Amino acid sequence: MKKTILTGIRPTGRLHLGHYYGATKNWVALQDDYNSFFEIADVQALTDNFDNPDKVRTNVREIAIDLLAIGIDPEKSTIFIQSMIPEIAELTIFYSNLVTMARLYRNPTIKTEIAQKKALFGNEGESVTYGFVGYPISQAADITAFNGELVPVGEDQLPLLEQCREIVRKFNSIYGETFKEPEAYLSKTKRVKGLDGNEKMGKSLGNAIYLRDSEEEISKKVMSAVTDPNKIKKDDPANPDVCMVYYYHNLVENENVNTICEECKKGARGCVQCKKELIEKINNLLAPIKEKAKKYEENPELVDEILLEGTNHAREVAKETMKNVKKAIKIDYYK
Ligand code: ATP
Ligand code: MG
């Protein structure tokens, strides 16, 4: 029997290089060996985008196109929409009794995301809702509704997975052995930094290169990437360790990365030349992905069909889980 993978992505924007290297490239590699579920987490996206439903709705299909374009194969894997599985919402309610408010506020992912909101939106960031603080609980329901055993995610998500494992332990200890504790599966690149040098490239942070960005957009973004501020003239020696351009040369596995490092340190490499080389590398990497996406952009009904079929399959699995859950909690009335 193949083990089950469950992981998700919020439809808050298209896929970027952070998702690709931090998570989704792995998803493609794992789908042959695992029973894979990929969730488009629209309910979770609404926790901090409840006032912008158009954004979430548009991005459901965009994310699906991105996933198909990087090689998620609907013949092997299930791609589904979270809000169409009401069993997840039901399970979230039962789990919410098992988590204290103090524990939620201590969750490092939640802490970081609240701090980022404050930095981006000032006082508006203070208005953190109950739904937002509670999203680790709904994420635990996402994973366990499908009996997810392995959860391939970026490093920023690890504390959420730990919280899920705690919920599973508590559920099992009170209601009897029902769920397995899921495990995280990290990529070789655990966390991809942003163009601005931020520790994380994020859709909500405005510092990302998207997989379907045009060549012009990529060029503009790379040209504005943060480099060593002490390098003023083209032949000044510089420190590649503080340069985002060097960082991305590494990320996209440029085979000349050692030469780039040496030349940069010696002052034998101008930033403009270095950026142009990176632009070419990224364009070559993304061209086949954009080509594959075109088929789905031109035929959105193909995407809808895949999503509907995936969601129907996922719902059947979640319904079975809920039967066991209700039995365990002794609320399986009038069967
Ligand atoms: P948002 O800012 O709306 O939360 P996001 O860019 O964080 O968007 P998510 O949909 O929350 O994207 O995350 C999807 C997956 O991609 C998660 O597994 C997450 O860990 C991973 N991921 C996102 N950004 C990065 C990054 N910069 N480096 C590594 N992994 C990442
Ligand atoms: Mg996120």
Coordinates of C-alpha atoms and ligand atoms in Angstrom, one line a residue:
M1 CA 0.0 0.0 0.0
K2 CA 1.3 3.4 -0.9
K3 CA 1.6 6.0 1.9
T4 CA -0.6 9.1 1.6
I5 CA 0.6 12.6 1.0
L6 CA -1.5 15.6 1.8
T7 CA -0.3 19.2 1.2
G8 CA -1.8 22.4 0.2
I9 CA -1.5 25.9 -1.3
R10 CA -3.5 29.0 -0.6
P11 CA -5.1 30.6 -3.7
T12 CA -3.8 34.0 -2.8
G13 CA -1.7 34.4 -5.9
R14 CA 0.1 32.4 -8.5
L15 CA 3.0 30.0 -7.8
H16 CA 6.5 31.6 -7.4
L17 CA 10.0 30.4 -7.3
G18 CA 9.7 30.0 -3.5
H19 CA 6.9 27.5 -3.8
Y20 CA 8.6 25.8 -6.7
Y21 CA 12.0 25.1 -4.9
G22 CA 10.6 25.1 -1.4
A23 CA 7.7 22.7 -1.9
T24 CA 6.0 22.0 -5.3
K25 CA 8.9 20.6 -7.2
N26 CA 9.0 17.9 -4.5
W27 CA 5.3 17.3 -4.9
V28 CA 5.9 16.4 -8.6
A29 CA 8.7 14.0 -7.7
L30 CA 6.7 12.3 -5.0
Q31 CA 3.5 11.7 -6.9
D32 CA 4.7 8.4 -8.4
D33 CA 5.4 6.8 -5.1
Y34 CA 2.6 8.1 -2.9
N35 CA -1.1 8.4 -2.9
S36 CA -1.1 12.2 -3.3
F37 CA -3.7 14.8 -2.4
F38 CA -3.0 18.5 -3.3
E39 CA -5.4 20.9 -1.7
I40 CA -6.2 24.4 -3.0
A41 CA -6.9 25.9 0.4
D42 CA -9.5 28.6 -0.4
V43 CA -11.0 28.4 3.1
Q44 CA -7.6 29.1 4.6
A45 CA -7.0 31.9 2.0
L46 CA -10.2 33.5 3.2
T47 CA -9.0 33.7 6.8
D48 CA -6.9 36.8 5.9
N49 CA -8.6 37.7 2.6
F50 CA -12.2 37.4 3.7
D51 CA -12.8 40.9 2.3
N52 CA -11.4 40.1 -1.1
P53 CA -13.3 37.0 -2.3
D54 CA -12.6 37.8 -6.0
K55 CA -8.9 37.4 -5.4
V56 CA -9.4 34.0 -3.8
R57 CA -11.8 32.8 -6.5
T58 CA -9.7 33.9 -9.4
N59 CA -6.6 32.3 -8.0
V60 CA -8.2 28.8 -7.5
R61 CA -8.0 28.2 -11.2
E62 CA -4.6 30.0 -11.5
I63 CA -3.1 27.8 -8.9
A64 CA -4.6 24.7 -10.6
I65 CA -3.0 25.8 -13.9
D66 CA 0.4 26.3 -12.2
L67 CA 0.2 22.9 -10.6
L68 CA -0.6 21.2 -13.8
A69 CA 2.1 23.2 -15.7
I70 CA 4.9 22.1 -13.3
G71 CA 3.9 18.5 -13.8
I72 CA 1.3 17.5 -11.2
D73 CA -0.5 14.7 -13.1
P74 CA -4.3 14.4 -12.5
E75 CA -4.0 10.7 -13.6
K76 CA -1.7 10.0 -10.6
S77 CA -2.8 12.7 -8.0
T78 CA -5.9 14.3 -6.7
I79 CA -6.2 18.1 -6.9
F80 CA -9.2 19.4 -5.0
I81 CA -10.8 22.6 -3.6
Q82 CA -11.0 22.8 0.2
S83 CA -14.3 24.6 0.5
M84 CA -16.1 21.9 -1.4
I85 CA -15.3 19.3 1.3
P86 CA -17.5 20.4 4.2
E87 CA -16.2 17.4 6.3
I88 CA -13.0 19.4 6.8
A89 CA -15.0 22.3 8.4
E90 CA -16.8 19.8 10.6
L91 CA -13.6 18.2 11.7
T92 CA -12.1 21.6 12.4
I93 CA -14.9 22.3 14.9
F94 CA -14.2 19.1 16.9
Y95 CA -10.4 19.8 16.9
S96 CA -10.9 23.4 18.1
N97 CA -11.9 22.0 21.6
L98 CA -8.5 20.3 21.8
V99 CA -6.3 23.4 21.4
T100 CA -5.9 26.3 23.8
M101 CA -5.8 29.9 22.8
A102 CA -2.4 30.3 24.5
R103 CA -1.0 27.4 22.4
L104 CA -2.2 29.1 19.1
Y105 CA -0.7 32.4 20.0
R106 CA 2.6 30.7 20.8
N107 CA 2.7 29.0 17.4
P108 CA 5.8 30.5 15.6
T109 CA 4.2 30.5 12.2
I110 CA 1.2 32.4 13.5
K111 CA 3.5 34.8 15.4
T112 CA 5.6 35.5 12.2
E113 CA 2.6 36.0 10.0
I114 CA 1.0 38.4 12.4
A115 CA 4.3 40.4 12.6
Q116 CA 4.5 40.5 8.8
K117 CA 0.9 41.8 8.6
K118 CA 1.8 44.5 11.1
A119 CA 4.9 45.5 9.1
L120 CA 2.9 45.6 5.8
F121 CA -0.4 47.1 6.9
G122 CA 0.5 49.1 10.1
N123 CA -2.5 49.2 12.5
E124 CA -4.7 47.2 10.3
G125 CA -2.4 44.3 11.1
E126 CA -3.7 44.5 14.7
S127 CA -7.1 43.3 13.6
V128 CA -6.2 39.7 13.6
T129 CA -9.3 37.6 13.5
Y130 CA -10.4 34.4 15.4
G131 CA -10.4 32.6 12.0
F132 CA -6.9 33.6 11.2
V133 CA -5.4 32.6 14.6
G134 CA -7.3 29.3 14.3
Y135 CA -6.1 28.3 10.9
P136 CA -3.5 25.8 12.3
I137 CA -6.6 23.9 13.5
S138 CA -8.2 23.8 10.1
Q139 CA -4.9 22.7 8.6
A140 CA -4.8 19.8 11.0
A141 CA -8.2 18.9 9.8
D142 CA -7.0 19.1 6.2
I143 CA -4.2 16.7 6.8
T144 CA -6.1 14.1 8.8
A145 CA -9.3 14.2 6.8
F146 CA -7.3 12.3 4.2
N147 CA -5.2 10.3 6.6
G148 CA -2.1 12.2 5.4
E149 CA 1.0 10.5 6.6
L150 CA 3.6 12.7 4.9
V151 CA 3.2 16.5 4.4
P152 CA 5.7 18.0 2.0
V153 CA 5.9 21.7 3.0
G154 CA 8.4 24.6 3.2
E155 CA 10.2 25.3 6.5
D156 CA 7.7 28.1 7.4
Q157 CA 5.0 25.5 7.9
L158 CA 6.9 23.2 10.4
P159 CA 5.3 24.6 13.6
L160 CA 1.9 24.1 12.0
L161 CA 2.7 20.4 11.5
E162 CA 3.9 20.1 15.0
Q163 CA 0.5 21.5 16.2
C164 CA -1.3 19.0 14.0
R165 CA 0.7 16.1 15.6
E166 CA -0.3 17.4 19.1
I167 CA -4.0 17.5 18.1
V168 CA -3.8 14.0 16.8
R169 CA -2.2 12.7 20.0
K170 CA -4.8 14.5 22.1
F171 CA -7.7 13.2 19.9
N172 CA -6.3 9.6 20.1
S173 CA -5.8 9.7 23.8
I174 CA -9.3 11.0 24.6
Y175 CA -11.4 9.2 21.9
G176 CA -9.3 6.2 21.1
E177 CA -6.7 5.5 18.4
T178 CA -8.1 7.0 15.2
F179 CA -5.4 8.9 13.4
K180 CA -1.7 8.5 12.6
E181 CA 0.7 11.3 13.4
P182 CA 1.7 12.9 10.1
E183 CA 5.3 13.8 9.3
A184 CA 6.8 16.7 7.5
Y185 CA 8.8 16.3 4.4
L186 CA 11.2 19.1 3.6
S187 CA 12.8 20.0 0.3
K188 CA 16.5 20.4 -0.2
T189 CA 15.8 24.1 -0.3
K190 CA 13.8 24.6 2.8
R191 CA 13.2 28.4 2.5
V192 CA 13.6 30.6 -0.5
K193 CA 14.4 34.3 0.2
G194 CA 12.6 37.2 -1.5
L195 CA 14.0 39.6 -4.1
D196 CA 14.2 42.2 -1.4
G197 CA 16.4 40.0 0.8
N198 CA 13.5 39.1 3.1
E199 CA 13.9 35.7 4.7
K200 CA 10.9 34.4 2.8
M201 CA 9.7 34.9 -0.8
G202 CA 5.9 35.1 -0.3
K203 CA 2.8 35.9 -2.3
S204 CA 1.7 38.3 0.4
L205 CA 5.1 40.0 0.6
G206 CA 5.4 41.4 -2.9
N207 CA 8.9 40.1 -3.3
A208 CA 8.4 37.1 -5.6
I209 CA 9.2 35.9 -9.2
Y210 CA 6.1 34.1 -10.4
L211 CA 6.5 31.0 -12.6
R212 CA 4.3 32.6 -15.3
D213 CA 5.9 36.1 -15.2
S214 CA 6.7 37.4 -18.6
E215 CA 10.3 37.8 -19.7
E216 CA 9.9 41.6 -19.3
E217 CA 8.6 41.2 -15.7
I218 CA 11.4 38.8 -14.8
S219 CA 14.0 41.2 -16.2
K220 CA 12.5 44.1 -14.3
K221 CA 12.4 42.2 -11.0
V222 CA 15.9 40.8 -11.3
M223 CA 17.3 44.2 -12.2
S224 CA 15.8 45.5 -9.0
A225 CA 17.0 42.7 -6.7
V226 CA 19.1 43.6 -3.7
T227 CA 22.9 43.4 -4.2
D228 CA 25.9 44.2 -1.9
P229 CA 25.2 47.9 -0.9
N230 CA 29.0 48.5 -0.5
K231 CA 29.7 47.8 -4.2
I232 CA 29.4 51.2 -5.9
K233 CA 31.5 50.8 -9.0
K234 CA 31.5 47.9 -11.5
D235 CA 35.0 46.7 -10.5
D236 CA 34.6 47.1 -6.7
P237 CA 35.1 43.7 -4.9
A238 CA 31.8 42.6 -3.3
N239 CA 30.4 40.1 -0.8
P240 CA 28.2 37.5 -2.7
D241 CA 26.8 36.3 0.6
V242 CA 24.6 39.4 0.9
C243 CA 23.7 39.5 -2.8
M244 CA 20.3 38.2 -3.8
V245 CA 21.5 37.8 -7.4
Y246 CA 24.2 35.4 -6.3
Y247 CA 21.7 33.7 -4.0
Y248 CA 19.3 33.0 -7.0
H249 CA 22.2 31.8 -9.2
N250 CA 22.6 29.1 -6.5
L251 CA 18.9 28.5 -6.3
V252 CA 18.5 27.8 -10.0
E253 CA 21.6 25.6 -9.9
N254 CA 23.7 27.7 -12.3
E255 CA 26.7 25.4 -13.1
N256 CA 29.0 28.5 -13.1
V257 CA 28.2 29.5 -9.6
N258 CA 31.7 29.0 -8.2
T259 CA 33.2 31.2 -11.0
I260 CA 30.5 33.8 -10.3
C261 CA 31.4 33.8 -6.6
E262 CA 35.2 34.2 -7.2
E263 CA 34.7 36.9 -9.8
C264 CA 32.3 38.8 -7.6
K265 CA 34.8 38.8 -4.7
K266 CA 37.6 40.0 -6.9
G267 CA 35.7 42.8 -8.4
A268 CA 35.9 41.1 -11.8
R269 CA 32.2 40.9 -12.4
G270 CA 29.7 43.8 -12.8
C271 CA 26.2 43.4 -11.3
V272 CA 24.5 44.2 -14.6
Q273 CA 26.2 41.4 -16.4
C274 CA 25.5 39.1 -13.4
K275 CA 21.8 40.0 -13.4
K276 CA 21.6 39.5 -17.2
E277 CA 22.9 35.9 -16.9
L278 CA 20.5 35.2 -14.1
I279 CA 17.6 36.5 -16.2
E280 CA 18.5 34.1 -19.0
K281 CA 18.8 31.2 -16.6
I282 CA 15.3 31.9 -15.1
N283 CA 13.8 32.4 -18.5
N284 CA 15.2 29.0 -19.7
L285 CA 13.9 27.3 -16.6
L286 CA 10.4 28.8 -16.9
A287 CA 9.8 28.6 -20.6
P288 CA 8.6 24.9 -20.7
I289 CA 6.3 25.6 -17.7
K290 CA 4.8 28.6 -19.4
E291 CA 4.4 26.5 -22.6
K292 CA 2.5 23.8 -20.7
A293 CA 0.3 26.3 -18.9
K294 CA -0.8 27.8 -22.2
K295 CA -2.9 24.7 -23.0
Y296 CA -4.9 25.2 -19.8
E297 CA -5.1 29.0 -20.0
E298 CA -6.7 28.5 -23.5
N299 CA -9.0 25.7 -22.3
P300 CA -10.2 26.6 -18.8
E301 CA -12.9 23.9 -19.0
L302 CA -10.1 21.3 -18.9
V303 CA -9.0 22.7 -15.5
D304 CA -12.5 22.8 -14.1
E305 CA -13.1 19.2 -15.1
I306 CA -9.9 18.1 -13.3
L307 CA -10.8 20.1 -10.2
L308 CA -14.3 18.7 -10.1
E309 CA -13.2 15.1 -10.5
G310 CA -10.4 15.5 -7.9
T311 CA -12.8 17.2 -5.4
N312 CA -15.4 14.4 -5.8
H313 CA -12.8 11.8 -5.1
A314 CA -11.4 13.7 -2.1
R315 CA -14.9 14.1 -0.7
E316 CA -15.5 10.3 -0.7
V317 CA -12.3 9.8 1.3
A318 CA -13.1 12.6 3.8
K319 CA -16.7 11.2 4.3
E320 CA -15.2 7.8 5.4
T321 CA -12.9 9.6 7.9
M322 CA -15.8 11.5 9.4
K323 CA -17.7 8.2 10.0
N324 CA -14.8 7.0 12.1
V325 CA -14.5 10.4 13.9
K326 CA -18.2 10.6 14.8
K327 CA -18.1 7.0 16.1
A328 CA -15.0 7.9 18.2
I329 CA -16.7 11.0 19.7
K330 CA -19.9 9.0 20.2
I331 CA -22.0 11.4 18.0
D332 CA -22.8 8.8 15.4
Y333 CA -26.6 9.0 16.1
Y334 CA -29.3 7.1 14.1
K335 CA -26.9 5.4 11.7
Ligands
ATP1 P1 0.7 33.6 1.6 O1 1.7 34.7 1.7 O2 -0.6 34.0 1.0 O3 0.6 32.7 2.8 P2 2.8 31.8 0.5 O4 3.7 32.3 -0.5 O5 3.2 31.7 1.9 O6 1.4 32.7 0.4 P3 1.3 29.3 0.8 O7 0.2 29.0 -0.1 O8 1.1 29.8 2.2 O9 2.2 30.4 0.0 O10 2.4 28.1 0.9 C1 2.3 27.0 0.0 C2 3.5 26.1 0.2 O11 4.7 26.7 -0.3 C3 3.8 25.8 1.7 O12 4.3 24.5 1.8 C4 5.0 26.8 2.0 O13 5.8 26.2 3.1 C5 5.7 26.8 0.7 N1 6.4 28.1 0.6 C6 5.9 29.3 0.4 N2 6.8 30.2 0.3 C7 8.0 29.6 0.4 C8 9.4 30.0 0.4 N3 9.7 31.3 0.3 N4 10.3 29.1 0.6 C9 10.0 27.8 0.8 N5 8.8 27.3 0.8 C10 7.8 28.2 0.6
MG2 MG 1.8 31.1 3.6

